[in-house]
PDB file of C-alpha atoms and ligand atoms in Angstrom:
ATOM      1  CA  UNK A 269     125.262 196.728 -46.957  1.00 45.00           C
ATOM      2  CA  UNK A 270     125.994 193.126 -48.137  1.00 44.00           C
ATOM      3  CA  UNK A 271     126.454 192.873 -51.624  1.00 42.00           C
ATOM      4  CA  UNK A 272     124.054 189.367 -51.578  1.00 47.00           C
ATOM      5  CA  UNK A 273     120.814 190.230 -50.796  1.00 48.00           C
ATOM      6  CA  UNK A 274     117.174 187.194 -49.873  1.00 51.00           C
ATOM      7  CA  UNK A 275     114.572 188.699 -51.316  1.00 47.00           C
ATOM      8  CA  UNK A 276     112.594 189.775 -48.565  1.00 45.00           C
ATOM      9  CA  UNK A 277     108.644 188.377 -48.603  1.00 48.00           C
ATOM     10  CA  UNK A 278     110.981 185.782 -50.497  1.00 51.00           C
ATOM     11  CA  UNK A 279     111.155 181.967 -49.345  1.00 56.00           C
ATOM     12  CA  UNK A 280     109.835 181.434 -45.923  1.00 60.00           C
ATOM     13  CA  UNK A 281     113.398 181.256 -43.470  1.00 89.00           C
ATOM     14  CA  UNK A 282     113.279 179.256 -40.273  1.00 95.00           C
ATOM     15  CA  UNK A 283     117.044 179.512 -38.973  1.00 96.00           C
ATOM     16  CA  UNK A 284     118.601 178.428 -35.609  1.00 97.00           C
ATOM     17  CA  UNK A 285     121.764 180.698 -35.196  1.00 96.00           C
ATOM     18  CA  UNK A 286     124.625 178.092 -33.328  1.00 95.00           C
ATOM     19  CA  UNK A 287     127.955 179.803 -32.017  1.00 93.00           C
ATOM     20  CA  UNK A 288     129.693 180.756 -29.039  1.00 92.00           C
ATOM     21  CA  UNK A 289     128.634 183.542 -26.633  1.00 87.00           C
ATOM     22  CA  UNK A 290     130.521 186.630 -28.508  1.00 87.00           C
ATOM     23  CA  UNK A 291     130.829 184.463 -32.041  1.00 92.00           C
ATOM     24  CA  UNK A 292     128.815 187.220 -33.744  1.00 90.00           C
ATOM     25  CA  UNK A 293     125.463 185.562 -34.066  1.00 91.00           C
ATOM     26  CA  UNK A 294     123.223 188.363 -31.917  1.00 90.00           C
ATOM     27  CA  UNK A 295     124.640 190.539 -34.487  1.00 89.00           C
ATOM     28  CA  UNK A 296     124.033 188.511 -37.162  1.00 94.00           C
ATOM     29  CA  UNK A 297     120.459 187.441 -36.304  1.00 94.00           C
ATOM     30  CA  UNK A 298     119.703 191.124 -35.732  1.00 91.00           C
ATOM     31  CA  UNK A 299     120.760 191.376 -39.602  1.00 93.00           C
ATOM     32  CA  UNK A 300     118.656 189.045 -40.968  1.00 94.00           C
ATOM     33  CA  UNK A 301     116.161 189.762 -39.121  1.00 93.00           C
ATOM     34  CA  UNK A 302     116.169 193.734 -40.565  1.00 91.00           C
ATOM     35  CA  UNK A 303     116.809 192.777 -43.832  1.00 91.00           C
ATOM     36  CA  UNK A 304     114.791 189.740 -44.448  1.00 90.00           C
ATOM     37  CA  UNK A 305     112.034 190.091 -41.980  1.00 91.00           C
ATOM     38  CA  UNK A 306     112.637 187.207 -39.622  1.00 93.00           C
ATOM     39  CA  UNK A 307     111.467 187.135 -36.055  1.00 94.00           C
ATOM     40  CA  UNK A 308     114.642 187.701 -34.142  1.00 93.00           C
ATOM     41  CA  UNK A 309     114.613 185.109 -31.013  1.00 94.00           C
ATOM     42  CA  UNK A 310     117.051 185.790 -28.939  1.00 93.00           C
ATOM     43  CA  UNK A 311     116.864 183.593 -25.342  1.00 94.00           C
ATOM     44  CA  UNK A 312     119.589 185.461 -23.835  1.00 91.00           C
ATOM     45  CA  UNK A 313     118.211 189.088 -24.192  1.00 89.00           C
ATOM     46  CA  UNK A 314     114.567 187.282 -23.149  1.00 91.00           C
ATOM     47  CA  UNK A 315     116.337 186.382 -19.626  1.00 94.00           C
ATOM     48  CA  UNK A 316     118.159 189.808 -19.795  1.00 91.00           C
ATOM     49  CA  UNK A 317     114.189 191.399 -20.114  1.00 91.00           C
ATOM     50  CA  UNK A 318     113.041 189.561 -17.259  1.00 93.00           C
ATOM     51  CA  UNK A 319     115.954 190.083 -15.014  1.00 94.00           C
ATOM     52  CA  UNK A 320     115.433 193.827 -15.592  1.00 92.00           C
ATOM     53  CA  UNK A 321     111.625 193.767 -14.830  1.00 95.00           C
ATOM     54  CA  UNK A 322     111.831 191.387 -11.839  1.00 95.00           C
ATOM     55  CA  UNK A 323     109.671 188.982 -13.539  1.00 94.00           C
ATOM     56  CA  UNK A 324     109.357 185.593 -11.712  1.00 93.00           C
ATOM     57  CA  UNK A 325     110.985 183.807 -14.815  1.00 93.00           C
ATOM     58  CA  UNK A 326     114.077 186.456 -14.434  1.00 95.00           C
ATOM     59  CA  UNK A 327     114.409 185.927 -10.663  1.00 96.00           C
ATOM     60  CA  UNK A 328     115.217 182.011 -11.578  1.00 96.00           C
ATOM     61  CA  UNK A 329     117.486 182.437 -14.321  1.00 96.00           C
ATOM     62  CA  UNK A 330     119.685 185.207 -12.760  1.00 95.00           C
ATOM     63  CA  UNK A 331     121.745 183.276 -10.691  1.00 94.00           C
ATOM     64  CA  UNK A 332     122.408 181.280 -13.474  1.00 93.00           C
ATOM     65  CA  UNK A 333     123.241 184.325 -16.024  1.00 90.00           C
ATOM     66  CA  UNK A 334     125.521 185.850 -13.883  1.00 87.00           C
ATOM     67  CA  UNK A 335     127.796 183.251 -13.171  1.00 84.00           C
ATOM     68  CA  UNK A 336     127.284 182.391 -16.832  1.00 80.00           C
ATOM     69  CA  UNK A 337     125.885 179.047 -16.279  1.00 86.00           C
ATOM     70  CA  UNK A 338     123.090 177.780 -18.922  1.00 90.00           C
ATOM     71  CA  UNK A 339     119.618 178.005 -17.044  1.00 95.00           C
ATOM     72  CA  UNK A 340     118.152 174.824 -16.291  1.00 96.00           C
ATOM     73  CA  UNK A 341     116.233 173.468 -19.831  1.00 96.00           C
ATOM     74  CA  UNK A 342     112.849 173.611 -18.289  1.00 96.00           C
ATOM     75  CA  UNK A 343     112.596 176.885 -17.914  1.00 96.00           C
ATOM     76  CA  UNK A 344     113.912 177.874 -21.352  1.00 97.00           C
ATOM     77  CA  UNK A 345     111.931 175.636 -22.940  1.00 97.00           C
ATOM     78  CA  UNK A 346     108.806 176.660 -21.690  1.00 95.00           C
ATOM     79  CA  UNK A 347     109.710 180.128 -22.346  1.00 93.00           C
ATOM     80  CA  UNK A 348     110.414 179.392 -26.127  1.00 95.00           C
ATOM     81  CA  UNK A 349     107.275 176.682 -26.275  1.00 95.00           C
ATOM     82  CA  UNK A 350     104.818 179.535 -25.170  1.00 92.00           C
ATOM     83  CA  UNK A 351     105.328 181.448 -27.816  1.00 93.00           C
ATOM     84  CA  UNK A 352     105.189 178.761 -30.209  1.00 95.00           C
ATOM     85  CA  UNK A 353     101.930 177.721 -28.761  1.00 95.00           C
ATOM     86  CA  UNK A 354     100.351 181.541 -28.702  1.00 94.00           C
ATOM     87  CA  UNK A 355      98.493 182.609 -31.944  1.00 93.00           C
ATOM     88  CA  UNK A 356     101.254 185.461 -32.705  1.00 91.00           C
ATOM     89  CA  UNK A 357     103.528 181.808 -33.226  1.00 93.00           C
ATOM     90  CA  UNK A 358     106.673 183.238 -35.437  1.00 93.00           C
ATOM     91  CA  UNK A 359     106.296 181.694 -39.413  1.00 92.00           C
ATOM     92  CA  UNK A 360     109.935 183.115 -40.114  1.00 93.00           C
ATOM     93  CA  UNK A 361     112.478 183.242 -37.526  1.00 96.00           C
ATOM     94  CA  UNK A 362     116.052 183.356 -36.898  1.00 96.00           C
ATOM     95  CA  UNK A 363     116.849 181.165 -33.536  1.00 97.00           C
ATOM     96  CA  UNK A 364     119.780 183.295 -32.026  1.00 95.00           C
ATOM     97  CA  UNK A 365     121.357 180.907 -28.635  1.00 93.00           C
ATOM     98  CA  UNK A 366     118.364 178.419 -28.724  1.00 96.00           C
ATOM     99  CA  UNK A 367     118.587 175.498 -28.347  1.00 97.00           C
ATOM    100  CA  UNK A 368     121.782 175.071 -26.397  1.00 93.00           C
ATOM    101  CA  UNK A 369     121.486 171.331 -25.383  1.00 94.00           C
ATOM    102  CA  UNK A 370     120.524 168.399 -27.041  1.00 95.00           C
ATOM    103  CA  UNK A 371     117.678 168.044 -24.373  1.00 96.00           C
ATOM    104  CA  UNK A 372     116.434 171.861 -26.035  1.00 97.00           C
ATOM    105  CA  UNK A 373     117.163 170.693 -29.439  1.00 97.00           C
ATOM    106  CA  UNK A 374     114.750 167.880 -29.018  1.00 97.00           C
ATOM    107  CA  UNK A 375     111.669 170.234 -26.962  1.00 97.00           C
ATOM    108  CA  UNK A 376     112.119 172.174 -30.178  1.00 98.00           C
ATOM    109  CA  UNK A 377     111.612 169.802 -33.029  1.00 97.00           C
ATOM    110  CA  UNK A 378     108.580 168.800 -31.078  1.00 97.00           C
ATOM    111  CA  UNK A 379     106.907 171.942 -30.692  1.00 96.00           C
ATOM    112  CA  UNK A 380     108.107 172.500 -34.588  1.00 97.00           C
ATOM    113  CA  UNK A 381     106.768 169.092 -35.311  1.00 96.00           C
ATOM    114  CA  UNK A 382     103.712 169.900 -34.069  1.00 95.00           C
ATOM    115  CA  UNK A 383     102.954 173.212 -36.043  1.00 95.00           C
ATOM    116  CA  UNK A 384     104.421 172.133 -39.366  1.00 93.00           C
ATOM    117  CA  UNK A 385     107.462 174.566 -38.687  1.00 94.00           C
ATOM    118  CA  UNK A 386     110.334 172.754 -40.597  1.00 92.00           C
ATOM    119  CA  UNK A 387     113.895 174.302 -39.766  1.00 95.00           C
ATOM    120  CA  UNK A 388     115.899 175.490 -43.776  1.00 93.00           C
ATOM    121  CA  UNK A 389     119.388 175.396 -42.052  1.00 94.00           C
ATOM    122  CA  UNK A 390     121.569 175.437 -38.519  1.00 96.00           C
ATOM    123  CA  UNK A 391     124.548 177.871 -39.184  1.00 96.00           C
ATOM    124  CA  UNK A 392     127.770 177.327 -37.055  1.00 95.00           C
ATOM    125  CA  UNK A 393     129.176 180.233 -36.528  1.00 95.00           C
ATOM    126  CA  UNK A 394     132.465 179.353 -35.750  1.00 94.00           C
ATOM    127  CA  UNK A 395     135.198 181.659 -33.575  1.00 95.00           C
ATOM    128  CA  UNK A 396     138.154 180.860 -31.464  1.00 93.00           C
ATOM    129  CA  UNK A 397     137.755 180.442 -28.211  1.00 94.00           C
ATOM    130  CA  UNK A 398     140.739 183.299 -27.266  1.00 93.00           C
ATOM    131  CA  UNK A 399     139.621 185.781 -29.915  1.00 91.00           C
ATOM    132  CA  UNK A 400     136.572 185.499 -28.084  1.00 92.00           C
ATOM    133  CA  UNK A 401     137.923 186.470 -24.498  1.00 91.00           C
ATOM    134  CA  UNK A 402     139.344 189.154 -26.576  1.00 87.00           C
ATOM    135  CA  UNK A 403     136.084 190.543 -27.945  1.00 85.00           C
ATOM    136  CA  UNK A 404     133.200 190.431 -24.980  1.00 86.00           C
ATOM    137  CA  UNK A 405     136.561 191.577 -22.872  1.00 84.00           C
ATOM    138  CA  UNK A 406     136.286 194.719 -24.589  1.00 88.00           C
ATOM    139  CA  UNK A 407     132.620 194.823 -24.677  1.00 86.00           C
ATOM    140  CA  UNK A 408     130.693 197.982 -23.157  1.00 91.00           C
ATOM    141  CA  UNK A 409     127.162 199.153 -24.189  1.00 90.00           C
ATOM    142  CA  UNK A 410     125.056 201.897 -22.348  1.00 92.00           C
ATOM    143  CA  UNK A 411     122.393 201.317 -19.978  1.00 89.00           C
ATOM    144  CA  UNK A 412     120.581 204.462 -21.683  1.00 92.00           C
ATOM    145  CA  UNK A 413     120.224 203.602 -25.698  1.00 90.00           C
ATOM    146  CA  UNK A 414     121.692 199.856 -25.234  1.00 82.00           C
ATOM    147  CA  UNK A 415     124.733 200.900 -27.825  1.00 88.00           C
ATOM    148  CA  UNK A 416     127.333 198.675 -27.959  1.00 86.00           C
ATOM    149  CA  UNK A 417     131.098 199.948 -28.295  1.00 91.00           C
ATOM    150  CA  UNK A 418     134.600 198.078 -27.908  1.00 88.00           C
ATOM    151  CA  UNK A 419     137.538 198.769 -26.232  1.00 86.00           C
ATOM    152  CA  UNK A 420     139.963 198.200 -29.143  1.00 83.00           C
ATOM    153  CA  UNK A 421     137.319 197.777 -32.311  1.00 80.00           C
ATOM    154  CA  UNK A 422     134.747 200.700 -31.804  1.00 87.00           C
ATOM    155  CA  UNK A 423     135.805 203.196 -28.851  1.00 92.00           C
ATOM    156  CA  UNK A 424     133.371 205.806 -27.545  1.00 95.00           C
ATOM    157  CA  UNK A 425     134.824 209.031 -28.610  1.00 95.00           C
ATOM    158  CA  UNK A 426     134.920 209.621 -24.800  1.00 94.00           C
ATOM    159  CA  UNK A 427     136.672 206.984 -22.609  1.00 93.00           C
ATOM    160  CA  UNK A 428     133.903 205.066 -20.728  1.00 94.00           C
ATOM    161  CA  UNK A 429     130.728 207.504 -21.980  1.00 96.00           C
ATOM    162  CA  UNK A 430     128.044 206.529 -24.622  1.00 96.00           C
ATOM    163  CA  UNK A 431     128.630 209.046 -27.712  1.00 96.00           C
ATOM    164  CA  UNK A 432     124.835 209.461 -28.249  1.00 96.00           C
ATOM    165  CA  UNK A 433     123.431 211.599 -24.769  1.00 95.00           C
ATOM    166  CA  UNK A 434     125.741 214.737 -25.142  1.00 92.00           C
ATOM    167  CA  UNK A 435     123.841 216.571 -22.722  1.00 94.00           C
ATOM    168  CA  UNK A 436     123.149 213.789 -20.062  1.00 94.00           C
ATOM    169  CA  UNK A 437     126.831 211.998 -20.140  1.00 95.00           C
ATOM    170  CA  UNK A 438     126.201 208.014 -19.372  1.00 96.00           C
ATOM    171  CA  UNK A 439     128.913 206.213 -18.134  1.00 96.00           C
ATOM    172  CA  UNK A 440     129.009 202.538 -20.206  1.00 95.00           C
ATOM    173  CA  UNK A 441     128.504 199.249 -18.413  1.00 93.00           C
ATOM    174  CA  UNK A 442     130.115 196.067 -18.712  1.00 89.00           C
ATOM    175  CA  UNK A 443     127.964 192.979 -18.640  1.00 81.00           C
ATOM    176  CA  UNK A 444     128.891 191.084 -15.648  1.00 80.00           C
ATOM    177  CA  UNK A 445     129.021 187.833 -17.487  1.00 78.00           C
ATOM    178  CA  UNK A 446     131.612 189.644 -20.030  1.00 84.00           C
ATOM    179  CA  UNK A 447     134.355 189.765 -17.272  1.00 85.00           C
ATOM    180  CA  UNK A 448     137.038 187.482 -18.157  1.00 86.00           C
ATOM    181  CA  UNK A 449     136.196 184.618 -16.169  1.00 87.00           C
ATOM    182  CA  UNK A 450     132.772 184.357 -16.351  1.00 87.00           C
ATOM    183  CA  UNK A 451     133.365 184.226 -20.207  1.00 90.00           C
ATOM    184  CA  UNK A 452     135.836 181.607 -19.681  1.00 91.00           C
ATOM    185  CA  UNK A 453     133.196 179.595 -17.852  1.00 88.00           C
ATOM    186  CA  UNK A 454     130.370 180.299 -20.255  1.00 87.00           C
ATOM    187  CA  UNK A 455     132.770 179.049 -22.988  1.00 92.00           C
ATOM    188  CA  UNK A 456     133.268 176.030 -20.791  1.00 91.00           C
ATOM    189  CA  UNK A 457     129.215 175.417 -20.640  1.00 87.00           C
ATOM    190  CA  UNK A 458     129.061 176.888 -24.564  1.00 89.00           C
ATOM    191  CA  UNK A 459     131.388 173.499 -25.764  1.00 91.00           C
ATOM    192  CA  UNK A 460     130.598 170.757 -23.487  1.00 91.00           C
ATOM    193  CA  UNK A 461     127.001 171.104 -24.516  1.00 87.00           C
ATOM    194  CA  UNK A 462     127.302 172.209 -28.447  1.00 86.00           C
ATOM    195  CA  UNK A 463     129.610 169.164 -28.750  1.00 87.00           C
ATOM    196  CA  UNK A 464     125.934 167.026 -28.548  1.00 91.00           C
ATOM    197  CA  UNK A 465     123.983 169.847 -31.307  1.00 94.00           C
ATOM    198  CA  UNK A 466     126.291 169.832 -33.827  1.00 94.00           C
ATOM    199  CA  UNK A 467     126.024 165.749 -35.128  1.00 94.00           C
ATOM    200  CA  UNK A 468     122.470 166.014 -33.934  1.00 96.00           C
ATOM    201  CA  UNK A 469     121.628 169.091 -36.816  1.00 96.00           C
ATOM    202  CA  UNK A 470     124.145 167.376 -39.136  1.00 96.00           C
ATOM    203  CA  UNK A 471     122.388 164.342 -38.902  1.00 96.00           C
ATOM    204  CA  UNK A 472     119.623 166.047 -39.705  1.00 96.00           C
ATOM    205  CA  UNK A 473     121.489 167.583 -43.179  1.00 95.00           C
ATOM    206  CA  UNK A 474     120.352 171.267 -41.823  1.00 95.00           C
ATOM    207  CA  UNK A 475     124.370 172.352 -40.739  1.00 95.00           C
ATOM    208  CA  UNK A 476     125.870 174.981 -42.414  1.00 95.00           C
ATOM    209  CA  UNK A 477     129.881 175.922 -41.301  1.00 94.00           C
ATOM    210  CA  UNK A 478     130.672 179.934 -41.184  1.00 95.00           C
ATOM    211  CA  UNK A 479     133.674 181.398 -40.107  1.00 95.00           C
ATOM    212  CA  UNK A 480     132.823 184.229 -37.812  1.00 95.00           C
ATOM    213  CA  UNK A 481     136.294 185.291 -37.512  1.00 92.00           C
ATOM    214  CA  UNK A 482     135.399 187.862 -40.725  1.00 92.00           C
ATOM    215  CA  UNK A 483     133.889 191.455 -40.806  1.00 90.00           C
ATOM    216  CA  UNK A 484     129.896 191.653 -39.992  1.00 91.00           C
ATOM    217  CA  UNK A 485     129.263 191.584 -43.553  1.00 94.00           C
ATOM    218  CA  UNK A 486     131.551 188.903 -44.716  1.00 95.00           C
ATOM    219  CA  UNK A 487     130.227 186.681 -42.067  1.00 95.00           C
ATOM    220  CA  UNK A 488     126.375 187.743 -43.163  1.00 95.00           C
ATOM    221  CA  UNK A 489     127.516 187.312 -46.592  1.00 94.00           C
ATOM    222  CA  UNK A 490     128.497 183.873 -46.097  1.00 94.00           C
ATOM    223  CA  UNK A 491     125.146 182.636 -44.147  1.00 94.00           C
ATOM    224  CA  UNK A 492     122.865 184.246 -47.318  1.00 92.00           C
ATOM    225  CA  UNK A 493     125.233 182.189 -49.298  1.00 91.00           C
ATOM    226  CA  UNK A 494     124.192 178.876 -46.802  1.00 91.00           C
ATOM    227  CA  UNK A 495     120.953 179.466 -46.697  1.00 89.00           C
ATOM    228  CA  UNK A 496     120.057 180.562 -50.111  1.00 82.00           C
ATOM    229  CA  UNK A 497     120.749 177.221 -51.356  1.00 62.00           C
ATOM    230  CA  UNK A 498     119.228 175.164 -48.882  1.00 46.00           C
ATOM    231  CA  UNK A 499     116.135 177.153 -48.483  1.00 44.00           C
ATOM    232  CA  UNK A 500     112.467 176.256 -48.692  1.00 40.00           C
ATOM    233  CA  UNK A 501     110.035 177.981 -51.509  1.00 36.00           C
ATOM    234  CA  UNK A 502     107.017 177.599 -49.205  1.00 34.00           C
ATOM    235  CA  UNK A 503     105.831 181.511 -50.137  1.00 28.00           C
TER     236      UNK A 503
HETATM  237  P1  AMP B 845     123.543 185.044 -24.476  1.00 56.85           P
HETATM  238  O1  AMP B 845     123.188 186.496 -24.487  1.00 56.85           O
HETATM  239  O2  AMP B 845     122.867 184.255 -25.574  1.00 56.85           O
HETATM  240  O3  AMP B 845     125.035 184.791 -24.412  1.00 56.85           O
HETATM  241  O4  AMP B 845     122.932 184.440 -23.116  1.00 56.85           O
HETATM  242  C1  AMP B 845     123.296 184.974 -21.864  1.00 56.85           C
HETATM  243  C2  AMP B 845     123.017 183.957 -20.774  1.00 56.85           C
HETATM  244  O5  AMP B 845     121.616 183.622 -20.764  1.00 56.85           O
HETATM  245  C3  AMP B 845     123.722 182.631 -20.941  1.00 56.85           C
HETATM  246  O6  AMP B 845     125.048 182.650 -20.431  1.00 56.85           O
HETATM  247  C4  AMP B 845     122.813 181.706 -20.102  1.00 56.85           C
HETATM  248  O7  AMP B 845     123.015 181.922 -18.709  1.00 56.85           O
HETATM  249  C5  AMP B 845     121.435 182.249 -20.435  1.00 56.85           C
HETATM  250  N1  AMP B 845     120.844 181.580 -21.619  1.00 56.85           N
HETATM  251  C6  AMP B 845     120.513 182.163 -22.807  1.00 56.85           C
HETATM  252  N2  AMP B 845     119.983 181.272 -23.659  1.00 56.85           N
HETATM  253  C7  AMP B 845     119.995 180.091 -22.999  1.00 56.85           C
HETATM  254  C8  AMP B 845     119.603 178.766 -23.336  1.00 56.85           C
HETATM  255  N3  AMP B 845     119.104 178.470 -24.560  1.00 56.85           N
HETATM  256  N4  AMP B 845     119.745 177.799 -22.405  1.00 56.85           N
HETATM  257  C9  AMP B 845     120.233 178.060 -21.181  1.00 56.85           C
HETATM  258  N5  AMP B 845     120.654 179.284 -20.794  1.00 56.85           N
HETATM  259  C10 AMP B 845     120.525 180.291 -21.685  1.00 56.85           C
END
């Protein structure tokens, strides 16, 4: 566990999580969301949800997923704006691939705007783009318990099998947008829209630069160390 510690019930967080796909930040937003109590908002695993279920929302993005394409704005827009309109609206959240455009950027200050929701910080998690092929290359989970291994970095004791169903063996998956080229394409998308978010949050005096190219707990270390600075008393 990180030796810097937020209190938790501590000052209210709102954080958008900025980064390439495989920079780290799903990880790290599922950190700070279990040890500070932030609503993790994750757009990606949302679409991944809806794919699964054959919801009408997953039927248009999965073309889009799979080649690793961004979805069109509308439709991740409205799926982030209705749950900032419903009642169960998140107070402390932690933003994790959302927004991705400047076009998503702007729907989300406005829906922000609108409920008094001001962002603390933007972290920029920051990777290389080949140490990145490197790591969703390697990058199985299991359709069973969703846990995530690595090729090189965390092997299943068994080649290919999940470690936690001894006595049903599951064979891992690879995401199909984690094959090589599809990676290289969604790093393609990833930089020729990012380019436009990060002078638009650093205009805004909310970016904070992290290099992700650390252990999980430097790199968590090093956002606390961001944030805590920058962030609002409000409770
Ligand atoms: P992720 O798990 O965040 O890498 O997202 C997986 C895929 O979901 C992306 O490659 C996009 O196809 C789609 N996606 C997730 N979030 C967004 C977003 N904010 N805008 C457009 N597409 C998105």
């Amino acid at each position: 566990m990180s030796r810097l510690h937020l209190r938790r019930n501590g000052p209210v967080m709102r954080l958008i999580l900025l980064g390439s796909p495989g920079s780290g930040k799903g990880t790290q937003a599922k950190l700070l969301s279990d040890r500070l109590g932030l609503v993790h908002f994750g757009t990606g695993d949302i679409l991944r949800e809806a794919m699964r279920k054959g919801l009408p929302a997953g039927k248009l993005a999965e073309p889009y997923v799979n080649q690793g394409k961004l979805v069109p704005d509308a439709l991740v827009n409205e799926m982030v704006n209705s749950r900032f309109h419903s009642d169960d609206r998140p107070q402390c959240f932690v933003m994790d691939g959302y927004p991705r455009t400047l076009a998503q950027a702007e729907s989300f200050d406005e829906v922000l705007h609108q409920y008094g929701l001001d962002l603390d910080a933007v972290l920029f998690v920051q990777v290389d783009d080949e140490s990145i092929v490197r790591r969703l290359g390697g990058r199985w989970s299991c359709p069973r318990c969703k846990a995530t291994y690595h090729k090189i970095n965390c092997p299943p004791r068994s080649e290919g099998m999940c470690d936690n169903h001894p006595d049903k063996p599951t064979a891992l998956i690879q995401r199909t947008d984690d094959r090589e080229d599809t990676v290289r394409e969604r790093l393609r998308h990833y930089h020729a829209n990012t380019v436009d978010l990060i002078p638009y949050y650093r205009n805004k005096g909310l970016l904070r630069e992290v290099n992700g190219d650390r252990d999980v707990e430097q790199v968590y270390d090093q956002i606390v160390q961001a944030v805590s600075g920058g962030a609002n008393a409000k409770c």
